[in-house]
């Protein structure tokens, strides 16, 4: 039974920006350990918001999230405070669409800042782990470079390495290749596929059909702030049950049935 | 009457002394003013309403009034209020420090704001505590970004410091005016004084452009 207990359990999430923009309207998602959930949906449908809520970057109006059985995020109503367990938050890592490396720090310094400051790891040991991780991602020679000296693809790979330095139990990727030149998309997706092979649980927002098919163990179609369709990739991407999903996939991925 | 610059040579020593006073005053006020400006820049983003209000009033007052009047005020009113005699240098330092603090606080405030919200997001995603976010991520970037404007602020202060001659401080400008009065050769003397200011300010303004390019290149992301 224990291997089917959910890793993430979102219950009835509501989130709005101000009084008029309701983004999440009662979202329920469960994620099992080892699952790689790809979230697709129309622009403005709340995919980034969903990931930002999971990362503890946004308050919610109401609802709850548990992580590995522990309460993580909860709020009674729009007027109550959103309670976020920062210990649980530390076991989640995120990579953003926009480059978020610290530009005043070298690549290796970017990697070791959090382990040293958050976990009190010794600098030497963090540097060793960081260097090893960079080698693995083909960035061994870039340890002392500054972010401005890197290509977009290299920056995103460093950002992934930086998040992995904290041994996350769940990784969130929000359109991490959509700001990249097309020829750089592959190298970043390869790194994420590498993580998938090691059974890293992840939640991925992407518009890249090839990538979605190859990475997903499950696909969720989100629109209008709710889950419209949820199932294995072959079903949701290949022969969606819901009309809205079909329309979206025809439009965005140009798939002919 | 033909121009005769050779007359200046006789006053070489006095000019050097005046220049030294100008440089000393400027350097002291740069250090004190930037420190004050940094603290006030932070205070203006404080969550405390009172701290924000007091720092705003200070900055707006010193930015919005002529430096010359500020100088007179500090030189002649401050001793009355404090009940102690202030030396010329002390008064000059206080006045120009307050002025420099107000100007640079705006520089620091703007550079703090220029560190984008996505840097904060990254900090939270890495679980960095607030203190680490500020000291290791936000402040170093803000200070780096502030450097070019701070250098410009310093060059302005160097030139503005000539105003202290109006309250009798023996700086370069004051010495120049004295010589010009004694020799009745204002054109030659003031031209030379201007050239001395220029000889120091010009390389600094060039440096600003250079440094700015380098910093922007480094922080471009
Ligand atoms: N900070 C904010 N303040 C106000 N409104 C916001 C904010 N962030 C997002 N929104 C709004 O919330 C809605 C959902 O945004 P979100 O970024 O989550 O969508 P998305 O599904 O990620 O879209 P995309 O595919 O374009 O990235 C949009 O209408 C957006 O304008
Ligand atoms: Mg988005």
CSV table of N, CA, C and O in Angstrom, one decimal, chain A residues 51-171:
chain,number,residue,atom,x,y,z
A,51,UNK,N,2.2,26.0,-10.1
A,51,UNK,CA,3.5,25.6,-9.7
A,51,UNK,C,4.1,26.6,-8.6
A,51,UNK,O,4.7,26.2,-7.7
A,52,UNK,N,3.7,27.9,-8.8
A,52,UNK,CA,4.2,28.8,-7.8
A,52,UNK,C,3.6,28.6,-6.4
A,52,UNK,O,4.2,28.8,-5.4
A,53,UNK,N,2.3,28.2,-6.4
A,53,UNK,CA,1.6,27.8,-5.2
A,53,UNK,C,2.4,26.6,-4.6
A,53,UNK,O,2.7,26.6,-3.4
A,54,UNK,N,2.6,25.6,-5.4
A,54,UNK,CA,3.3,24.4,-4.9
A,54,UNK,C,4.7,24.8,-4.3
A,54,UNK,O,5.2,24.1,-3.4
A,55,UNK,N,5.4,25.8,-4.9
A,55,UNK,CA,6.7,26.2,-4.4
A,55,UNK,C,6.6,27.1,-3.2
A,55,UNK,O,7.6,27.4,-2.6
A,56,UNK,N,5.4,27.4,-2.8
A,56,UNK,CA,5.2,28.3,-1.6
A,56,UNK,C,5.5,29.8,-1.9
A,56,UNK,O,5.8,30.5,-1.1
A,57,UNK,N,5.4,30.1,-3.2
A,57,UNK,CA,5.7,31.5,-3.6
A,57,UNK,C,4.4,32.4,-3.6
A,57,UNK,O,4.5,33.6,-3.7
A,58,UNK,N,3.3,31.7,-3.7
A,58,UNK,CA,2.0,32.5,-3.7
A,58,UNK,C,1.1,32.0,-2.5
A,58,UNK,O,1.1,30.9,-2.2
A,59,UNK,N,0.4,33.0,-2.0
A,59,UNK,CA,-0.6,32.7,-1.0
A,59,UNK,C,-1.8,32.1,-1.7
A,59,UNK,O,-2.0,32.3,-2.9
A,60,UNK,N,-2.6,31.3,-1.0
A,60,UNK,CA,-3.8,30.8,-1.6
A,60,UNK,C,-5.0,31.4,-0.9
A,60,UNK,O,-4.9,31.9,0.3
A,61,UNK,N,-6.2,31.3,-1.5
A,61,UNK,CA,-7.4,31.8,-0.8
A,61,UNK,C,-7.9,30.7,0.1
A,61,UNK,O,-8.1,30.9,1.3
A,62,UNK,N,-8.0,29.5,-0.4
A,62,UNK,CA,-8.4,28.4,0.4
A,62,UNK,C,-8.0,27.1,-0.2
A,62,UNK,O,-7.6,27.0,-1.4
A,63,UNK,N,-8.0,26.1,0.6
A,63,UNK,CA,-7.6,24.7,0.2
A,63,UNK,C,-6.4,24.3,1.0
A,63,UNK,O,-6.0,24.9,1.9
A,64,UNK,N,-5.9,23.1,0.6
A,64,UNK,CA,-4.8,22.6,1.3
A,64,UNK,C,-3.9,21.7,0.4
A,64,UNK,O,-4.4,21.2,-0.6
A,65,UNK,N,-2.6,21.6,0.8
A,65,UNK,CA,-1.7,20.7,0.1
A,65,UNK,C,-1.0,19.9,1.2
A,65,UNK,O,-0.5,20.5,2.1
A,66,UNK,N,-1.0,18.6,1.0
A,66,UNK,CA,-0.1,17.8,1.8
A,66,UNK,C,1.0,17.2,1.0
A,66,UNK,O,0.9,17.0,-0.2
A,67,UNK,N,2.2,17.0,1.6
A,67,UNK,CA,3.4,16.5,0.9
A,67,UNK,C,3.9,15.3,1.7
A,67,UNK,O,4.2,15.5,2.9
A,68,UNK,N,4.0,14.2,1.1
A,68,UNK,CA,4.4,13.0,1.7
A,68,UNK,C,3.7,12.8,3.0
A,68,UNK,O,4.3,12.4,4.1
A,69,UNK,N,2.4,13.0,3.0
A,69,UNK,CA,1.6,12.8,4.2
A,69,UNK,C,1.6,13.9,5.2
A,69,UNK,O,0.8,13.9,6.1
A,70,UNK,N,2.5,14.9,5.0
A,70,UNK,CA,2.6,16.0,6.0
A,70,UNK,C,1.8,17.2,5.5
A,70,UNK,O,1.8,17.5,4.3
A,71,UNK,N,1.1,17.9,6.4
A,71,UNK,CA,0.5,19.2,6.0
A,71,UNK,C,1.6,20.1,5.5
A,71,UNK,O,2.6,20.3,6.1
A,72,UNK,N,1.3,20.7,4.3
A,72,UNK,CA,2.3,21.6,3.7
A,72,UNK,C,1.7,23.1,3.6
A,72,UNK,O,2.3,24.0,4.2
A,73,UNK,N,0.6,23.2,2.9
A,73,UNK,CA,0.0,24.5,2.7
A,73,UNK,C,-1.4,24.4,3.1
A,73,UNK,O,-2.1,23.4,2.7
A,74,UNK,N,-1.9,25.4,3.7
A,74,UNK,CA,-3.4,25.4,4.0
A,74,UNK,C,-3.9,26.8,4.3
A,74,UNK,O,-3.1,27.7,4.8
A,75,UNK,N,-5.1,27.1,3.9
A,75,UNK,CA,-5.8,28.3,4.2
A,75,UNK,C,-7.3,28.0,4.3
A,75,UNK,O,-7.8,27.3,3.5
A,76,UNK,N,-7.9,28.6,5.3
A,76,UNK,CA,-9.4,28.4,5.4
A,76,UNK,C,-10.2,29.1,4.4
A,76,UNK,O,-11.1,28.6,3.8
A,77,UNK,N,-9.8,30.4,4.3
A,77,UNK,CA,-10.6,31.3,3.4
A,77,UNK,C,-9.7,32.4,2.9
A,77,UNK,O,-8.6,32.6,3.4
A,78,UNK,N,-10.2,33.3,2.0
A,78,UNK,CA,-9.4,34.3,1.5
A,78,UNK,C,-8.9,35.3,2.6
A,78,UNK,O,-7.9,36.0,2.4
A,79,UNK,N,-9.7,35.4,3.7
A,79,UNK,CA,-9.3,36.3,4.8
A,79,UNK,C,-8.3,35.7,5.8
A,79,UNK,O,-7.7,36.5,6.6
A,80,UNK,N,-8.1,34.4,5.7
A,80,UNK,CA,-7.2,33.8,6.7
A,80,UNK,C,-5.8,33.7,6.1
A,80,UNK,O,-5.6,33.8,4.9
A,81,UNK,N,-4.8,33.6,7.0
A,81,UNK,CA,-3.4,33.5,6.6
A,81,UNK,C,-3.1,32.2,5.9
A,81,UNK,O,-3.7,31.2,6.3
A,82,UNK,N,-2.3,32.2,4.9
A,82,UNK,CA,-1.9,30.9,4.3
A,82,UNK,C,-0.7,30.4,5.1
A,82,UNK,O,0.3,31.1,5.3
A,83,UNK,N,-0.9,29.2,5.6
A,83,UNK,CA,0.1,28.6,6.4
A,83,UNK,C,1.0,27.7,5.5
A,83,UNK,O,0.5,26.8,4.8
A,84,UNK,N,2.3,28.0,5.5
A,84,UNK,CA,3.2,27.2,4.7
A,84,UNK,C,4.3,26.6,5.6
A,84,UNK,O,4.9,27.4,6.3
A,85,UNK,N,4.5,25.3,5.5
A,85,UNK,CA,5.5,24.7,6.3
A,85,UNK,C,6.9,24.8,5.6
A,85,UNK,O,7.1,24.2,4.5
A,86,UNK,N,7.8,25.6,6.1
A,86,UNK,CA,9.0,25.9,5.4
A,86,UNK,C,9.9,24.7,5.3
A,86,UNK,O,10.7,24.6,4.4
A,87,UNK,N,9.8,23.8,6.3
A,87,UNK,CA,10.6,22.6,6.2
A,87,UNK,C,10.2,21.8,5.0
A,87,UNK,O,11.1,21.2,4.3
A,88,UNK,N,8.9,21.6,4.8
A,88,UNK,CA,8.5,20.9,3.6
A,88,UNK,C,8.9,21.6,2.4
A,88,UNK,O,9.3,21.0,1.4
A,89,UNK,N,8.8,22.9,2.4
A,89,UNK,CA,9.1,23.7,1.2
A,89,UNK,C,10.5,23.4,0.8
A,89,UNK,O,10.8,23.4,-0.4
A,90,UNK,N,11.4,23.2,1.8
A,90,UNK,CA,12.8,23.0,1.4
A,90,UNK,C,13.0,21.7,0.7
A,90,UNK,O,14.1,21.5,0.1
A,91,UNK,N,12.1,20.8,0.7
A,91,UNK,CA,12.3,19.5,0.0
A,91,UNK,C,11.7,19.6,-1.5
A,91,UNK,O,11.7,18.6,-2.2
A,92,UNK,N,11.3,20.8,-1.9
A,92,UNK,CA,10.8,21.0,-3.2
A,92,UNK,C,11.8,22.0,-4.0
A,92,UNK,O,12.2,23.0,-3.4
A,93,UNK,N,12.1,21.7,-5.2
A,93,UNK,CA,12.9,22.6,-6.0
A,93,UNK,C,12.2,23.1,-7.2
A,93,UNK,O,11.3,22.4,-7.7
A,94,UNK,N,12.6,24.3,-7.7
A,94,UNK,CA,11.9,24.8,-8.9
A,94,UNK,C,12.9,25.5,-9.8
A,94,UNK,O,13.8,26.1,-9.4
A,95,UNK,N,12.6,25.3,-11.1
A,95,UNK,CA,13.3,26.1,-12.2
A,95,UNK,C,12.3,26.9,-13.0
A,95,UNK,O,11.2,26.3,-13.3
A,96,UNK,N,12.6,28.1,-13.2
A,96,UNK,CA,11.7,29.0,-13.8
A,96,UNK,C,11.9,29.2,-15.3
A,96,UNK,O,12.9,28.9,-15.9
A,97,UNK,N,10.9,29.8,-15.9
A,97,UNK,CA,11.0,30.2,-17.4
A,97,UNK,C,12.1,31.2,-17.6
A,97,UNK,O,12.9,31.1,-18.5
A,98,UNK,N,12.1,32.2,-16.7
A,98,UNK,CA,13.1,33.3,-16.8
A,98,UNK,C,14.4,32.9,-16.1
A,98,UNK,O,14.3,32.2,-15.1
A,99,UNK,N,15.5,33.4,-16.6
A,99,UNK,CA,16.7,33.0,-15.9
A,99,UNK,C,16.8,33.7,-14.5
A,99,UNK,O,16.5,34.8,-14.4
A,100,UNK,N,17.1,32.9,-13.5
A,100,UNK,CA,17.1,33.4,-12.2
A,100,UNK,C,18.4,33.1,-11.4
A,100,UNK,O,18.4,33.1,-10.2
A,101,UNK,N,19.4,32.8,-12.2
A,101,UNK,CA,20.7,32.6,-11.5
A,101,UNK,C,21.1,34.0,-10.9
A,101,UNK,O,20.6,35.0,-11.3
A,102,UNK,N,21.9,33.9,-9.8
A,102,UNK,CA,22.4,35.1,-9.2
A,102,UNK,C,23.6,35.7,-10.0
A,102,UNK,O,24.6,35.1,-10.0
A,103,UNK,N,23.4,36.8,-10.7
A,103,UNK,CA,24.4,37.3,-11.7
A,103,UNK,C,25.7,37.7,-11.1
A,103,UNK,O,26.7,37.7,-11.8
A,104,UNK,N,25.7,38.0,-9.8
A,104,UNK,CA,26.9,38.5,-9.2
A,104,UNK,C,27.8,37.4,-8.6
A,104,UNK,O,28.9,37.6,-8.1
A,105,UNK,N,27.3,36.1,-8.7
A,105,UNK,CA,28.0,35.0,-8.2
A,105,UNK,C,28.4,34.1,-9.4
A,105,UNK,O,27.7,34.0,-10.4
A,106,UNK,N,29.6,33.4,-9.3
A,106,UNK,CA,30.0,32.5,-10.3
A,106,UNK,C,29.0,31.3,-10.3
A,106,UNK,O,28.2,31.1,-9.4
A,107,UNK,N,29.2,30.4,-11.3
A,107,UNK,CA,28.3,29.2,-11.4
A,107,UNK,C,28.4,28.4,-10.1
A,107,UNK,O,27.4,28.0,-9.5
A,108,UNK,N,29.6,28.1,-9.7
A,108,UNK,CA,29.8,27.2,-8.5
A,108,UNK,C,29.3,27.9,-7.3
A,108,UNK,O,28.7,27.3,-6.4
A,109,UNK,N,29.5,29.2,-7.2
A,109,UNK,CA,29.0,30.0,-6.0
A,109,UNK,C,27.5,29.9,-6.0
A,109,UNK,O,26.8,29.9,-5.0
A,110,UNK,N,26.8,30.0,-7.2
A,110,UNK,CA,25.4,29.9,-7.3
A,110,UNK,C,24.9,28.5,-6.7
A,110,UNK,O,23.9,28.4,-6.0
A,111,UNK,N,25.7,27.5,-7.0
A,111,UNK,CA,25.3,26.1,-6.6
A,111,UNK,C,25.5,25.9,-5.1
A,111,UNK,O,24.7,25.3,-4.4
A,112,UNK,N,26.5,26.5,-4.5
A,112,UNK,CA,26.8,26.2,-3.1
A,112,UNK,C,26.2,27.2,-2.1
A,112,UNK,O,26.1,26.9,-0.9
A,113,UNK,N,25.6,28.3,-2.6
A,113,UNK,CA,25.0,29.3,-1.6
A,113,UNK,C,24.0,28.6,-0.7
A,113,UNK,O,24.1,28.7,0.5
A,114,UNK,N,23.0,28.0,-1.3
A,114,UNK,CA,21.9,27.4,-0.4
A,114,UNK,C,22.4,26.3,0.4
A,114,UNK,O,22.1,26.3,1.6
A,115,UNK,N,23.2,25.3,-0.1
A,115,UNK,CA,23.6,24.2,0.8
A,115,UNK,C,24.4,24.8,2.0
A,115,UNK,O,24.3,24.3,3.1
A,116,UNK,N,25.3,25.7,1.8
A,116,UNK,CA,26.1,26.3,2.8
A,116,UNK,C,25.3,27.1,3.8
A,116,UNK,O,25.4,27.0,5.0
A,117,UNK,N,24.4,27.9,3.3
A,117,UNK,CA,23.6,28.8,4.2
A,117,UNK,C,22.4,28.2,4.8
A,117,UNK,O,22.0,28.6,5.9
A,118,UNK,N,21.8,27.2,4.1
A,118,UNK,CA,20.6,26.6,4.6
A,118,UNK,C,20.9,25.4,5.4
A,118,UNK,O,20.3,25.2,6.5
A,119,UNK,N,21.8,24.6,4.9
A,119,UNK,CA,22.0,23.3,5.6
A,119,UNK,C,23.3,23.3,6.4
A,119,UNK,O,23.6,22.3,7.1
A,120,UNK,N,24.0,24.4,6.3
A,120,UNK,CA,25.3,24.5,7.1
A,120,UNK,C,26.3,23.6,6.6
A,120,UNK,O,27.2,23.2,7.3
A,121,UNK,N,26.2,23.2,5.3
A,121,UNK,CA,27.2,22.3,4.8
A,121,UNK,C,28.6,23.0,4.7
A,121,UNK,O,28.6,24.2,4.4
A,122,UNK,N,29.7,22.2,4.8
A,122,UNK,CA,31.0,22.8,4.7
A,122,UNK,C,31.3,23.2,3.3
A,122,UNK,O,30.9,22.5,2.3
A,123,UNK,N,31.9,24.4,3.1
A,123,UNK,CA,32.1,24.9,1.7
A,123,UNK,C,32.8,23.9,0.8
A,123,UNK,O,32.5,23.7,-0.3
A,124,UNK,N,33.9,23.2,1.4
A,124,UNK,CA,34.7,22.3,0.6
A,124,UNK,C,33.8,21.1,0.1
A,124,UNK,O,33.9,20.8,-1.1
A,125,UNK,N,33.0,20.6,0.9
A,125,UNK,CA,32.1,19.5,0.5
A,125,UNK,C,31.1,19.9,-0.5
A,125,UNK,O,30.8,19.2,-1.4
A,126,UNK,N,30.5,21.1,-0.3
A,126,UNK,CA,29.5,21.6,-1.2
A,126,UNK,C,30.1,21.9,-2.6
A,126,UNK,O,29.5,21.5,-3.6
A,127,UNK,N,31.4,22.4,-2.6
A,127,UNK,CA,32.0,22.7,-3.8
A,127,UNK,C,32.3,21.4,-4.6
A,127,UNK,O,32.2,21.3,-5.8
A,128,UNK,N,32.7,20.3,-3.8
A,128,UNK,CA,33.0,19.0,-4.4
A,128,UNK,C,31.7,18.5,-5.1
A,128,UNK,O,31.7,18.0,-6.3
A,129,UNK,N,30.6,18.5,-4.4
A,129,UNK,CA,29.3,18.0,-4.9
A,129,UNK,C,28.9,18.8,-6.1
A,129,UNK,O,28.4,18.3,-7.1
A,130,UNK,N,29.1,20.2,-6.0
A,130,UNK,CA,28.7,21.1,-7.1
A,130,UNK,C,29.5,20.8,-8.3
A,130,UNK,O,28.9,20.7,-9.4
A,131,UNK,N,30.8,20.6,-8.2
A,131,UNK,CA,31.6,20.4,-9.3
A,131,UNK,C,31.2,19.0,-10.0
A,131,UNK,O,31.1,19.0,-11.2
A,132,UNK,N,30.9,18.0,-9.2
A,132,UNK,CA,30.5,16.7,-9.7
A,132,UNK,C,29.2,16.8,-10.5
A,132,UNK,O,29.1,16.3,-11.6
A,133,UNK,N,28.3,17.6,-10.0
A,133,UNK,CA,27.0,17.8,-10.6
A,133,UNK,C,27.2,18.5,-12.0
A,133,UNK,O,26.6,18.2,-13.0
A,134,UNK,N,28.1,19.5,-12.0
A,134,UNK,CA,28.3,20.3,-13.2
A,134,UNK,C,29.0,19.4,-14.2
A,134,UNK,O,28.6,19.4,-15.4
A,135,UNK,N,29.9,18.5,-13.8
A,135,UNK,CA,30.5,17.6,-14.8
A,135,UNK,C,29.4,16.7,-15.4
A,135,UNK,O,29.4,16.5,-16.6
A,136,UNK,N,28.5,16.2,-14.5
A,136,UNK,CA,27.4,15.4,-15.0
A,136,UNK,C,26.6,16.0,-16.1
A,136,UNK,O,26.1,15.4,-17.0
A,137,UNK,N,26.4,17.3,-15.9
A,137,UNK,CA,25.6,18.1,-16.9
A,137,UNK,C,26.4,18.7,-18.0
A,137,UNK,O,25.9,19.6,-18.7
A,138,UNK,N,27.6,18.3,-18.1
A,138,UNK,CA,28.5,18.8,-19.2
A,138,UNK,C,28.9,20.3,-19.0
A,138,UNK,O,29.1,21.0,-20.0
A,139,UNK,N,29.0,20.7,-17.7
A,139,UNK,CA,29.3,22.1,-17.5
A,139,UNK,C,30.5,22.2,-16.6
A,139,UNK,O,30.8,23.3,-16.0
A,140,UNK,N,31.3,21.1,-16.5
A,140,UNK,CA,32.5,21.1,-15.7
A,140,UNK,C,33.4,22.3,-15.9
A,140,UNK,O,34.0,22.8,-14.9
A,141,UNK,N,33.6,22.8,-17.1
A,141,UNK,CA,34.5,23.9,-17.4
A,141,UNK,C,33.9,25.2,-17.1
A,141,UNK,O,34.6,26.2,-17.1
A,142,UNK,N,32.7,25.3,-16.7
A,142,UNK,CA,32.0,26.6,-16.5
A,142,UNK,C,31.9,26.9,-15.0
A,142,UNK,O,31.3,27.9,-14.7
A,143,UNK,N,32.5,26.2,-14.1
A,143,UNK,CA,32.3,26.4,-12.7
A,143,UNK,C,32.6,27.8,-12.3
A,143,UNK,O,32.0,28.4,-11.4
A,144,UNK,N,33.7,28.4,-12.9
A,144,UNK,CA,34.1,29.8,-12.4
A,144,UNK,C,33.6,30.9,-13.3
A,144,UNK,O,33.9,32.0,-13.2
A,145,UNK,N,32.7,30.5,-14.3
A,145,UNK,CA,32.2,31.5,-15.2
A,145,UNK,C,31.0,32.2,-14.5
A,145,UNK,O,30.5,31.7,-13.5
A,146,UNK,N,30.7,33.4,-15.0
A,146,UNK,CA,29.6,34.1,-14.4
A,146,UNK,C,28.4,33.9,-15.4
A,146,UNK,O,28.5,33.7,-16.6
A,147,UNK,N,27.1,34.0,-14.8
A,147,UNK,CA,25.9,33.7,-15.6
A,147,UNK,C,25.9,34.5,-16.9
A,147,UNK,O,25.5,33.9,-18.0
A,148,UNK,N,26.4,35.7,-16.9
A,148,UNK,CA,26.3,36.5,-18.2
A,148,UNK,C,27.2,35.9,-19.3
A,148,UNK,O,27.0,36.3,-20.4
A,149,UNK,N,28.1,35.0,-18.9
A,149,UNK,CA,29.0,34.5,-19.9
A,149,UNK,C,28.4,33.1,-20.5
A,149,UNK,O,29.1,32.5,-21.3
A,150,UNK,N,27.3,32.8,-20.0
A,150,UNK,CA,26.7,31.5,-20.4
A,150,UNK,C,25.6,31.7,-21.5
A,150,UNK,O,24.9,32.7,-21.5
A,151,UNK,N,25.4,30.6,-22.3
A,151,UNK,CA,24.2,30.6,-23.2
A,151,UNK,C,23.0,30.4,-22.3
A,151,UNK,O,23.0,29.9,-21.2
A,152,UNK,N,21.8,30.6,-23.0
A,152,UNK,CA,20.6,30.4,-22.3
A,152,UNK,C,20.4,28.9,-21.8
A,152,UNK,O,20.0,28.7,-20.7
A,153,UNK,N,20.8,28.0,-22.7
A,153,UNK,CA,20.7,26.6,-22.3
A,153,UNK,C,21.6,26.2,-21.2
A,153,UNK,O,21.2,25.5,-20.3
A,154,UNK,N,22.8,26.8,-21.2
A,154,UNK,CA,23.7,26.6,-20.0
A,154,UNK,C,23.2,27.1,-18.7
A,154,UNK,O,23.2,26.5,-17.7
A,155,UNK,N,22.6,28.3,-18.8
A,155,UNK,CA,22.0,28.9,-17.6
A,155,UNK,C,20.9,28.1,-17.0
A,155,UNK,O,20.9,27.9,-15.8
A,156,UNK,N,20.0,27.5,-17.9
A,156,UNK,CA,19.0,26.7,-17.4
A,156,UNK,C,19.5,25.4,-16.8
A,156,UNK,O,19.0,24.9,-15.8
A,157,UNK,N,20.6,24.8,-17.4
A,157,UNK,CA,21.2,23.6,-16.8
A,157,UNK,C,21.8,23.9,-15.5
A,157,UNK,O,21.7,23.1,-14.5
A,158,UNK,N,22.4,25.1,-15.3
A,158,UNK,CA,23.0,25.5,-14.0
A,158,UNK,C,21.9,25.6,-13.0
A,158,UNK,O,22.0,25.2,-11.9
A,159,UNK,N,20.8,26.2,-13.5
A,159,UNK,CA,19.6,26.5,-12.5
A,159,UNK,C,19.1,25.1,-12.0
A,159,UNK,O,18.7,25.0,-10.9
A,160,UNK,N,19.1,24.1,-12.9
A,160,UNK,CA,18.6,22.8,-12.5
A,160,UNK,C,19.6,22.2,-11.5
A,160,UNK,O,19.2,21.7,-10.4
A,161,UNK,N,20.9,22.3,-11.8
A,161,UNK,CA,21.9,21.8,-10.9
A,161,UNK,C,21.8,22.5,-9.5
A,161,UNK,O,21.9,21.8,-8.5
A,162,UNK,N,21.6,23.8,-9.6
A,162,UNK,CA,21.5,24.6,-8.3
A,162,UNK,C,20.3,24.0,-7.4
A,162,UNK,O,20.5,23.9,-6.2
A,163,UNK,N,19.2,23.7,-8.1
A,163,UNK,CA,18.1,23.2,-7.3
A,163,UNK,C,18.4,21.8,-6.8
A,163,UNK,O,18.0,21.4,-5.7
A,164,UNK,N,19.1,21.0,-7.6
A,164,UNK,CA,19.4,19.6,-7.2
A,164,UNK,C,20.4,19.5,-6.0
A,164,UNK,O,20.5,18.5,-5.3
A,165,UNK,N,21.2,20.6,-5.8
A,165,UNK,CA,22.2,20.6,-4.7
A,165,UNK,C,21.5,20.4,-3.4
A,165,UNK,O,22.1,20.0,-2.4
A,166,UNK,N,20.2,20.7,-3.3
A,166,UNK,CA,19.5,20.5,-2.0
A,166,UNK,C,18.7,19.2,-1.9
A,166,UNK,O,17.9,19.0,-1.1
A,167,UNK,N,19.0,18.3,-2.8
A,167,UNK,CA,18.4,16.9,-2.8
A,167,UNK,C,16.9,17.0,-2.7
A,167,UNK,O,16.3,16.4,-1.8
A,168,UNK,N,16.2,17.7,-3.7
A,168,UNK,CA,14.8,17.8,-3.6
A,168,UNK,C,14.0,16.5,-3.7
A,168,UNK,O,14.6,15.6,-4.4
A,169,UNK,N,12.8,16.4,-3.1
A,169,UNK,CA,12.0,15.2,-3.3
A,169,UNK,C,11.0,15.4,-4.4
A,169,UNK,O,10.3,14.5,-4.8
A,170,UNK,N,10.9,16.7,-4.9
A,170,UNK,CA,10.0,17.0,-6.0
A,170,UNK,C,10.6,18.2,-6.7
A,170,UNK,O,11.1,19.1,-6.1
A,171,UNK,N,10.6,18.1,-8.1
A,171,UNK,CA,11.1,19.2,-8.9
A,171,UNK,C,10.0,19.8,-9.7
A,171,UNK,O,9.2,19.1,-10.3
